[in-house]
PDB file of C-alpha atoms in Angstrom:
ATOM      1  CA  MET A   1     204.345 -38.125   4.139  1.00 68.00           C
ATOM      2  CA  ALA A   2     201.038 -37.282   2.879  1.00 73.00           C
ATOM      3  CA  SER A   3     199.974 -40.666   3.600  1.00 80.00           C
ATOM      4  CA  GLU A   4     200.256 -40.201   7.188  1.00 93.00           C
ATOM      5  CA  ILE A   5     198.106 -37.490   7.482  1.00 97.00           C
ATOM      6  CA  LYS A   6     194.939 -37.681   8.481  1.00 98.00           C
ATOM      7  CA  ALA A   7     193.508 -34.268   9.424  1.00 98.00           C
ATOM      8  CA  ILE A   8     194.252 -30.962   8.824  1.00 98.00           C
ATOM      9  CA  VAL A   9     193.568 -28.101  10.587  1.00 98.00           C
ATOM     10  CA  PHE A  10     193.486 -24.586   9.751  1.00 98.00           C
ATOM     11  CA  ASP A  11     194.453 -21.222  11.156  1.00 98.00           C
ATOM     12  CA  THR A  12     191.395 -18.842  10.316  1.00 97.00           C
ATOM     13  CA  PHE A  13     192.178 -15.415  10.502  1.00 97.00           C
ATOM     14  CA  GLY A  14     194.580 -14.398   7.736  1.00 97.00           C
ATOM     15  CA  THR A  15     194.951 -17.988   6.730  1.00 98.00           C
ATOM     16  CA  VAL A  16     191.364 -18.831   5.518  1.00 98.00           C
ATOM     17  CA  VAL A  17     189.403 -15.509   5.678  1.00 98.00           C
ATOM     18  CA  ASP A  18     190.742 -11.814   4.703  1.00 98.00           C
ATOM     19  CA  TRP A  19     189.750 -10.628   7.810  1.00 97.00           C
ATOM     20  CA  ARG A  20     191.462  -6.994   7.252  1.00 96.00           C
ATOM     21  CA  GLY A  21     189.688  -6.703   3.991  1.00 97.00           C
ATOM     22  CA  SER A  22     186.222  -7.872   4.775  1.00 97.00           C
ATOM     23  CA  ILE A  23     185.838  -5.777   7.865  1.00 97.00           C
ATOM     24  CA  ILE A  24     187.133  -2.360   6.024  1.00 97.00           C
ATOM     25  CA  THR A  25     184.540  -3.384   3.116  1.00 97.00           C
ATOM     26  CA  ASP A  26     181.181  -4.324   5.544  1.00 97.00           C
ATOM     27  CA  LEU A  27     181.739  -1.401   7.502  1.00 96.00           C
ATOM     28  CA  THR A  28     182.356   1.043   5.267  1.00 96.00           C
ATOM     29  CA  ALA A  29     179.078   0.136   3.501  1.00 96.00           C
ATOM     30  CA  TRP A  30     177.162   0.327   6.946  1.00 96.00           C
ATOM     31  CA  GLY A  31     179.059   3.415   7.984  1.00 94.00           C
ATOM     32  CA  HIS A  32     177.831   5.040   5.197  1.00 93.00           C
ATOM     33  CA  GLU A  33     174.333   3.907   5.741  1.00 94.00           C
ATOM     34  CA  GLN A  34     174.512   5.102   9.282  1.00 93.00           C
ATOM     35  CA  GLY A  35     176.173   8.353   8.521  1.00 92.00           C
ATOM     36  CA  LEU A  36     179.395   7.481  10.278  1.00 91.00           C
ATOM     37  CA  ASP A  37     182.386   9.136   9.873  1.00 88.00           C
ATOM     38  CA  ILE A  38     184.840   6.550  10.927  1.00 90.00           C
ATOM     39  CA  ASP A  39     187.921   5.828   8.928  1.00 92.00           C
ATOM     40  CA  TRP A  40     187.229   2.277   9.176  1.00 94.00           C
ATOM     41  CA  GLY A  41     191.154   1.150   8.159  1.00 92.00           C
ATOM     42  CA  VAL A  42     192.464   3.123  11.082  1.00 92.00           C
ATOM     43  CA  LEU A  43     190.057   1.291  13.493  1.00 93.00           C
ATOM     44  CA  VAL A  44     190.346  -2.332  12.073  1.00 94.00           C
ATOM     45  CA  ASP A  45     194.284  -1.792  12.729  1.00 93.00           C
ATOM     46  CA  ARG A  46     194.316  -0.419  16.116  1.00 93.00           C
ATOM     47  CA  TRP A  47     191.369  -2.957  17.260  1.00 94.00           C
ATOM     48  CA  ARG A  48     193.883  -5.956  15.517  1.00 91.00           C
ATOM     49  CA  GLY A  49     196.327  -4.576  17.790  1.00 89.00           C
ATOM     50  CA  ARG A  50     194.696  -5.479  20.753  1.00 86.00           C
ATOM     51  CA  TYR A  51     194.260  -9.146  19.469  1.00 83.00           C
ATOM     52  CA  ASP A  52     197.455 -10.238  21.245  1.00 85.00           C
ATOM     53  CA  PRO A  53     197.713  -8.274  24.069  1.00 88.00           C
ATOM     54  CA  GLN A  54     193.888  -9.580  25.036  1.00 87.00           C
ATOM     55  CA  LYS A  55     194.662 -13.063  24.724  1.00 86.00           C
ATOM     56  CA  ALA A  56     197.843 -12.927  26.855  1.00 88.00           C
ATOM     57  CA  ARG A  57     196.301 -11.575  29.696  1.00 89.00           C
ATOM     58  CA  VAL A  58     194.099 -14.639  29.466  1.00 91.00           C
ATOM     59  CA  ARG A  59     196.966 -16.885  29.211  1.00 86.00           C
ATOM     60  CA  SER A  60     198.671 -15.406  31.918  1.00 88.00           C
ATOM     61  CA  GLY A  61     195.962 -15.355  34.267  1.00 88.00           C
ATOM     62  CA  GLU A  62     195.246 -12.304  34.337  1.00 91.00           C
ATOM     63  CA  LEU A  63     191.769 -12.474  33.375  1.00 90.00           C
ATOM     64  CA  PRO A  64     189.909 -15.585  33.741  1.00 94.00           C
ATOM     65  CA  TRP A  65     188.996 -17.614  30.280  1.00 95.00           C
ATOM     66  CA  THR A  66     187.252 -15.109  28.475  1.00 95.00           C
ATOM     67  CA  ASN A  67     186.025 -15.973  24.742  1.00 95.00           C
ATOM     68  CA  LEU A  68     187.145 -13.574  21.613  1.00 96.00           C
ATOM     69  CA  ASP A  69     183.430 -12.009  21.274  1.00 97.00           C
ATOM     70  CA  GLU A  70     184.139 -10.475  24.903  1.00 96.00           C
ATOM     71  CA  LEU A  71     188.013  -9.505  24.377  1.00 95.00           C
ATOM     72  CA  HIS A  72     186.869  -8.280  20.502  1.00 96.00           C
ATOM     73  CA  PHE A  73     184.102  -6.073  22.677  1.00 96.00           C
ATOM     74  CA  GLU A  74     186.211  -4.856  25.248  1.00 94.00           C
ATOM     75  CA  ALA A  75     188.888  -3.881  22.816  1.00 95.00           C
ATOM     76  CA  LEU A  76     186.627  -2.221  20.449  1.00 95.00           C
ATOM     77  CA  LYS A  77     185.142   0.106  23.281  1.00 95.00           C
ATOM     78  CA  SER A  78     188.749   0.849  24.184  1.00 93.00           C
ATOM     79  CA  VAL A  79     189.801   1.868  20.589  1.00 94.00           C
ATOM     80  CA  PHE A  80     186.883   3.831  20.108  1.00 93.00           C
ATOM     81  CA  GLU A  81     187.800   6.030  23.319  1.00 91.00           C
ATOM     82  CA  GLU A  82     191.361   6.559  22.757  1.00 88.00           C
ATOM     83  CA  THR A  83     190.845   7.872  18.943  1.00 87.00           C
ATOM     84  CA  GLY A  84     188.213  10.241  20.261  1.00 87.00           C
ATOM     85  CA  LEU A  85     185.198   8.250  18.930  1.00 89.00           C
ATOM     86  CA  ALA A  86     181.935   8.682  21.046  1.00 89.00           C
ATOM     87  CA  LEU A  87     180.690   4.901  21.789  1.00 91.00           C
ATOM     88  CA  LEU A  88     177.834   4.158  19.693  1.00 92.00           C
ATOM     89  CA  ASP A  89     174.303   2.602  20.899  1.00 94.00           C
ATOM     90  CA  GLU A  90     174.322  -1.069  21.971  1.00 94.00           C
ATOM     91  CA  PRO A  91     173.025  -2.399  18.931  1.00 95.00           C
ATOM     92  CA  ARG A  92     175.111  -0.422  16.717  1.00 95.00           C
ATOM     93  CA  MET A  93     178.294  -1.189  18.846  1.00 95.00           C
ATOM     94  CA  MET A  94     177.269  -4.990  18.987  1.00 97.00           C
ATOM     95  CA  HIS A  95     176.741  -4.915  15.246  1.00 97.00           C
ATOM     96  CA  ILE A  96     180.729  -3.641  14.462  1.00 96.00           C
ATOM     97  CA  ASN A  97     181.688  -6.056  17.059  1.00 97.00           C
ATOM     98  CA  LYS A  98     180.213  -9.260  15.120  1.00 98.00           C
ATOM     99  CA  VAL A  99     181.544  -7.905  11.886  1.00 98.00           C
ATOM    100  CA  TRP A 100     184.020 -11.184  12.711  1.00 98.00           C
ATOM    101  CA  HIS A 101     181.144 -13.420  12.030  1.00 98.00           C
ATOM    102  CA  ARG A 102     180.655 -11.894   8.754  1.00 98.00           C
ATOM    103  CA  LEU A 103     184.534 -12.333   6.858  1.00 98.00           C
ATOM    104  CA  ASN A 104     184.752 -13.454   3.784  1.00 98.00           C
ATOM    105  CA  GLY A 105     187.439 -16.169   2.487  1.00 98.00           C
ATOM    106  CA  TRP A 106     190.245 -15.554   0.684  1.00 98.00           C
ATOM    107  CA  PRO A 107     189.331 -16.493  -3.272  1.00 98.00           C
ATOM    108  CA  ASP A 108     191.119 -19.660  -3.018  1.00 98.00           C
ATOM    109  CA  ALA A 109     189.433 -21.177   0.152  1.00 98.00           C
ATOM    110  CA  SER A 110     186.497 -22.614  -0.322  1.00 98.00           C
ATOM    111  CA  ASP A 111     187.306 -24.379  -3.488  1.00 98.00           C
ATOM    112  CA  GLY A 112     190.625 -25.300  -1.881  1.00 98.00           C
ATOM    113  CA  LEU A 113     188.978 -26.817   1.295  1.00 98.00           C
ATOM    114  CA  LEU A 114     186.505 -28.890  -0.363  1.00 98.00           C
ATOM    115  CA  ARG A 115     189.473 -30.691  -2.636  1.00 98.00           C
ATOM    116  CA  LEU A 116     190.941 -31.236   0.654  1.00 98.00           C
ATOM    117  CA  LYS A 117     187.680 -32.334   2.008  1.00 98.00           C
ATOM    118  CA  ARG A 118     187.911 -35.343  -0.205  1.00 96.00           C
ATOM    119  CA  LYS A 119     190.818 -36.887   1.632  1.00 97.00           C
ATOM    120  CA  PHE A 120     191.146 -35.517   5.045  1.00 98.00           C
ATOM    121  CA  ILE A 121     189.116 -34.663   7.760  1.00 98.00           C
ATOM    122  CA  ILE A 122     189.482 -30.737   8.240  1.00 98.00           C
ATOM    123  CA  GLY A 123     188.281 -27.801  10.453  1.00 98.00           C
ATOM    124  CA  PRO A 124     189.628 -24.648  12.052  1.00 98.00           C
ATOM    125  CA  LEU A 125     191.857 -24.534  15.201  1.00 98.00           C
ATOM    126  CA  SER A 126     191.266 -21.103  15.817  1.00 98.00           C
ATOM    127  CA  ASN A 127     190.905 -18.275  18.758  1.00 97.00           C
ATOM    128  CA  ALA A 128     187.506 -17.418  17.456  1.00 97.00           C
ATOM    129  CA  ASN A 129     184.921 -18.973  19.649  1.00 98.00           C
ATOM    130  CA  VAL A 130     182.399 -21.294  18.357  1.00 98.00           C
ATOM    131  CA  ALA A 131     179.701 -18.942  17.422  1.00 98.00           C
ATOM    132  CA  ILE A 132     182.529 -16.719  15.205  1.00 98.00           C
ATOM    133  CA  LEU A 133     183.314 -19.968  13.467  1.00 98.00           C
ATOM    134  CA  VAL A 134     180.412 -21.387  12.887  1.00 98.00           C
ATOM    135  CA  ASN A 135     178.367 -17.988  11.379  1.00 98.00           C
ATOM    136  CA  MET A 136     181.875 -17.174   9.495  1.00 98.00           C
ATOM    137  CA  ALA A 137     181.590 -20.654   7.685  1.00 98.00           C
ATOM    138  CA  LYS A 138     178.014 -20.090   6.547  1.00 98.00           C
ATOM    139  CA  HIS A 139     178.672 -16.758   5.447  1.00 98.00           C
ATOM    140  CA  ALA A 140     182.036 -17.174   3.345  1.00 98.00           C
ATOM    141  CA  ASN A 141     181.123 -21.207   2.586  1.00 98.00           C
ATOM    142  CA  LEU A 142     183.676 -22.902   4.430  1.00 98.00           C
ATOM    143  CA  PRO A 143     182.859 -26.713   4.237  1.00 98.00           C
ATOM    144  CA  TRP A 144     184.458 -27.515   7.538  1.00 98.00           C
ATOM    145  CA  ASP A 145     184.099 -31.508   9.083  1.00 98.00           C
ATOM    146  CA  GLY A 146     184.243 -30.011  12.403  1.00 97.00           C
ATOM    147  CA  ILE A 147     184.786 -26.968  14.763  1.00 98.00           C
ATOM    148  CA  PHE A 148     187.924 -27.039  16.687  1.00 98.00           C
ATOM    149  CA  SER A 149     187.382 -23.886  18.285  1.00 98.00           C
ATOM    150  CA  CYS A 150     189.807 -22.631  21.341  1.00 96.00           C
ATOM    151  CA  GLU A 151     187.149 -21.976  23.423  1.00 97.00           C
ATOM    152  CA  LEU A 152     186.685 -25.784  23.648  1.00 97.00           C
ATOM    153  CA  PHE A 153     190.241 -25.892  25.272  1.00 97.00           C
ATOM    154  CA  ARG A 154     189.859 -23.184  27.270  1.00 96.00           C
ATOM    155  CA  HIS A 155     193.482 -21.993  25.914  1.00 95.00           C
ATOM    156  CA  TYR A 156     194.333 -19.788  23.574  1.00 95.00           C
ATOM    157  CA  LYS A 157     197.613 -20.791  20.435  1.00 95.00           C
ATOM    158  CA  PRO A 158     200.255 -20.692  20.896  1.00 95.00           C
ATOM    159  CA  ASP A 159     199.462 -23.014  24.132  1.00 95.00           C
ATOM    160  CA  PRO A 160     200.023 -26.705  23.611  1.00 97.00           C
ATOM    161  CA  GLU A 161     196.601 -27.760  24.892  1.00 97.00           C
ATOM    162  CA  THR A 162     195.048 -26.878  21.692  1.00 98.00           C
ATOM    163  CA  TYR A 163     196.784 -28.387  19.257  1.00 98.00           C
ATOM    164  CA  LEU A 164     196.592 -31.462  21.287  1.00 98.00           C
ATOM    165  CA  GLY A 165     193.213 -31.023  21.924  1.00 98.00           C
ATOM    166  CA  VAL A 166     192.346 -31.851  18.454  1.00 98.00           C
ATOM    167  CA  CYS A 167     194.376 -34.675  18.368  1.00 98.00           C
ATOM    168  CA  LYS A 168     192.640 -35.979  21.733  1.00 98.00           C
ATOM    169  CA  MET A 169     189.569 -35.076  20.276  1.00 98.00           C
ATOM    170  CA  LEU A 170     190.268 -36.816  17.014  1.00 98.00           C
ATOM    171  CA  TYR A 171     191.725 -39.566  18.531  1.00 98.00           C
ATOM    172  CA  LEU A 172     194.554 -39.296  16.300  1.00 98.00           C
ATOM    173  CA  GLU A 173     198.261 -39.265  17.050  1.00 98.00           C
ATOM    174  CA  PRO A 174     200.031 -35.534  16.690  1.00 98.00           C
ATOM    175  CA  ALA A 175     202.018 -36.992  13.717  1.00 97.00           C
ATOM    176  CA  ALA A 176     198.621 -37.760  11.889  1.00 98.00           C
ATOM    177  CA  VAL A 177     197.346 -34.210  12.495  1.00 98.00           C
ATOM    178  CA  MET A 178     198.463 -31.114  10.533  1.00 98.00           C
ATOM    179  CA  MET A 179     198.432 -27.659  11.137  1.00 98.00           C
ATOM    180  CA  CYS A 180     197.931 -25.325   8.183  1.00 98.00           C
ATOM    181  CA  ALA A 181     198.539 -21.459   8.831  1.00 98.00           C
ATOM    182  CA  ALA A 182     200.041 -18.112   7.355  1.00 98.00           C
ATOM    183  CA  HIS A 183     201.796 -17.386  10.592  1.00 98.00           C
ATOM    184  CA  ASN A 184     205.169 -19.210  11.168  1.00 98.00           C
ATOM    185  CA  TYR A 185     204.629 -18.837  15.162  1.00 97.00           C
ATOM    186  CA  ASP A 186     201.837 -20.827  15.265  1.00 98.00           C
ATOM    187  CA  LEU A 187     203.253 -23.461  13.137  1.00 98.00           C
ATOM    188  CA  ALA A 188     206.224 -23.367  15.354  1.00 98.00           C
ATOM    189  CA  ALA A 189     204.003 -24.381  18.346  1.00 98.00           C
ATOM    190  CA  ALA A 190     202.541 -26.981  16.620  1.00 98.00           C
ATOM    191  CA  ARG A 191     205.699 -28.545  15.557  1.00 98.00           C
ATOM    192  CA  LYS A 192     207.248 -28.463  18.993  1.00 98.00           C
ATOM    193  CA  VAL A 193     203.916 -30.933  19.958  1.00 98.00           C
ATOM    194  CA  GLY A 194     204.774 -33.481  17.052  1.00 98.00           C
ATOM    195  CA  LEU A 195     201.947 -32.052  14.524  1.00 98.00           C
ATOM    196  CA  LYS A 196     202.683 -31.576  10.818  1.00 98.00           C
ATOM    197  CA  THR A 197     202.966 -28.709   9.221  1.00 98.00           C
ATOM    198  CA  ALA A 198     202.067 -26.457   6.149  1.00 98.00           C
ATOM    199  CA  PHE A 199     202.987 -22.917   5.524  1.00 98.00           C
ATOM    200  CA  ILE A 200     200.147 -20.603   3.446  1.00 98.00           C
ATOM    201  CA  LEU A 201     201.833 -17.237   1.866  1.00 98.00           C
ATOM    202  CA  ARG A 202     199.387 -14.416   2.713  1.00 98.00           C
ATOM    203  CA  PRO A 203     200.780 -11.261   1.890  1.00 96.00           C
ATOM    204  CA  THR A 204     198.408  -8.728   2.321  1.00 95.00           C
ATOM    205  CA  GLU A 205     197.124 -10.218   5.465  1.00 96.00           C
ATOM    206  CA  HIS A 206     198.033  -6.871   7.088  1.00 94.00           C
ATOM    207  CA  GLY A 207     197.415  -4.835   3.870  1.00 91.00           C
ATOM    208  CA  THR A 208     200.000  -3.784   1.217  1.00 90.00           C
ATOM    209  CA  GLY A 209     202.499  -2.678   3.997  1.00 88.00           C
ATOM    210  CA  GLN A 210     202.915  -5.904   5.467  1.00 90.00           C
ATOM    211  CA  ILE A 211     206.106  -6.675   7.345  1.00 93.00           C
ATOM    212  CA  THR A 212     205.556 -10.187   8.958  1.00 94.00           C
ATOM    213  CA  ASP A 213     205.303 -13.651   7.703  1.00 93.00           C
ATOM    214  CA  LEU A 214     206.489 -12.884   4.050  1.00 95.00           C
ATOM    215  CA  LYS A 215     208.176 -16.202   3.814  1.00 96.00           C
ATOM    216  CA  ALA A 216     208.546 -19.768   5.372  1.00 95.00           C
ATOM    217  CA  GLU A 217     210.722 -19.043   8.241  1.00 96.00           C
ATOM    218  CA  GLN A 218     211.416 -22.932   9.212  1.00 97.00           C
ATOM    219  CA  ASP A 219     211.535 -25.943   6.779  1.00 97.00           C
ATOM    220  CA  TRP A 220     207.578 -26.451   7.451  1.00 98.00           C
ATOM    221  CA  ASP A 221     206.337 -29.985   5.571  1.00 98.00           C
ATOM    222  CA  PHE A 222     204.636 -27.818   2.853  1.00 98.00           C
ATOM    223  CA  VAL A 223     204.829 -24.893   1.717  1.00 98.00           C
ATOM    224  CA  ALA A 224     202.208 -23.369  -0.691  1.00 98.00           C
ATOM    225  CA  GLY A 225     201.032 -20.036  -2.370  1.00 98.00           C
ATOM    226  CA  ASP A 226     197.513 -20.376  -1.243  1.00 98.00           C
ATOM    227  CA  ILE A 227     194.868 -23.584  -0.260  1.00 98.00           C
ATOM    228  CA  GLU A 228     194.145 -24.645  -3.887  1.00 98.00           C
ATOM    229  CA  ASP A 229     198.178 -25.012  -4.161  1.00 98.00           C
ATOM    230  CA  LEU A 230     198.398 -26.971  -0.700  1.00 98.00           C
ATOM    231  CA  ALA A 231     195.575 -29.317  -2.236  1.00 98.00           C
ATOM    232  CA  LEU A 232     197.389 -30.113  -4.785  1.00 98.00           C
ATOM    233  CA  GLN A 233     200.686 -30.578  -3.320  1.00 97.00           C
ATOM    234  CA  LEU A 234     198.869 -33.218  -1.297  1.00 97.00           C
ATOM    235  CA  GLY A 235     197.146 -35.077  -4.508  1.00 95.00           C
ATOM    236  CA  CYS A 236     193.815 -34.148  -4.038  1.00 95.00           C
TER     237      CYS A 236
END
């Protein structure tokens, strides 16, 4: 099966980078410097809780196409207001919002991707816009061959246009492209349009109390403990 695969695209938030841990660490240190008394763990969980509803508003047509940086910023301001926090000045609010550009990879991410890159085309297929993904790649040393942001397709996952958009851009049939994700819903949508699938276990993406995506829920083509394990299974 591995011989059929020419390209592997990766969900990024949670699969390749530790978004929750990175944000808490980054903003806790910055908040101390700024003299801000904010529980960043509570804030990031509420903030991330707006992620799917915000995307759904775009996918349903309630909102025109809006990139993730802009959705994040609106959600951030709403979370500040609903938790009784006074909005900060624009530069500081923007610094918080751009924490998504500064996320750290999981410990296996860089080395695992480098191994896969020797044999396959690799890139993120992420709901993040291009600016987030480019800056994150620089920050976290993610050696992508290209950036497949959903911004390019003006659709958010799990719309089929995202997965098929990668195939079209690479001039590859869906069966030659594999979606790699720590989220079963993402893989189910990719499989539905003909892509191969690989599940990566990330049981602490949402913290120690995570209750979702703790196991592969279908017979995905590959199931791996991390990206280096996937590389090993694929002969890299």
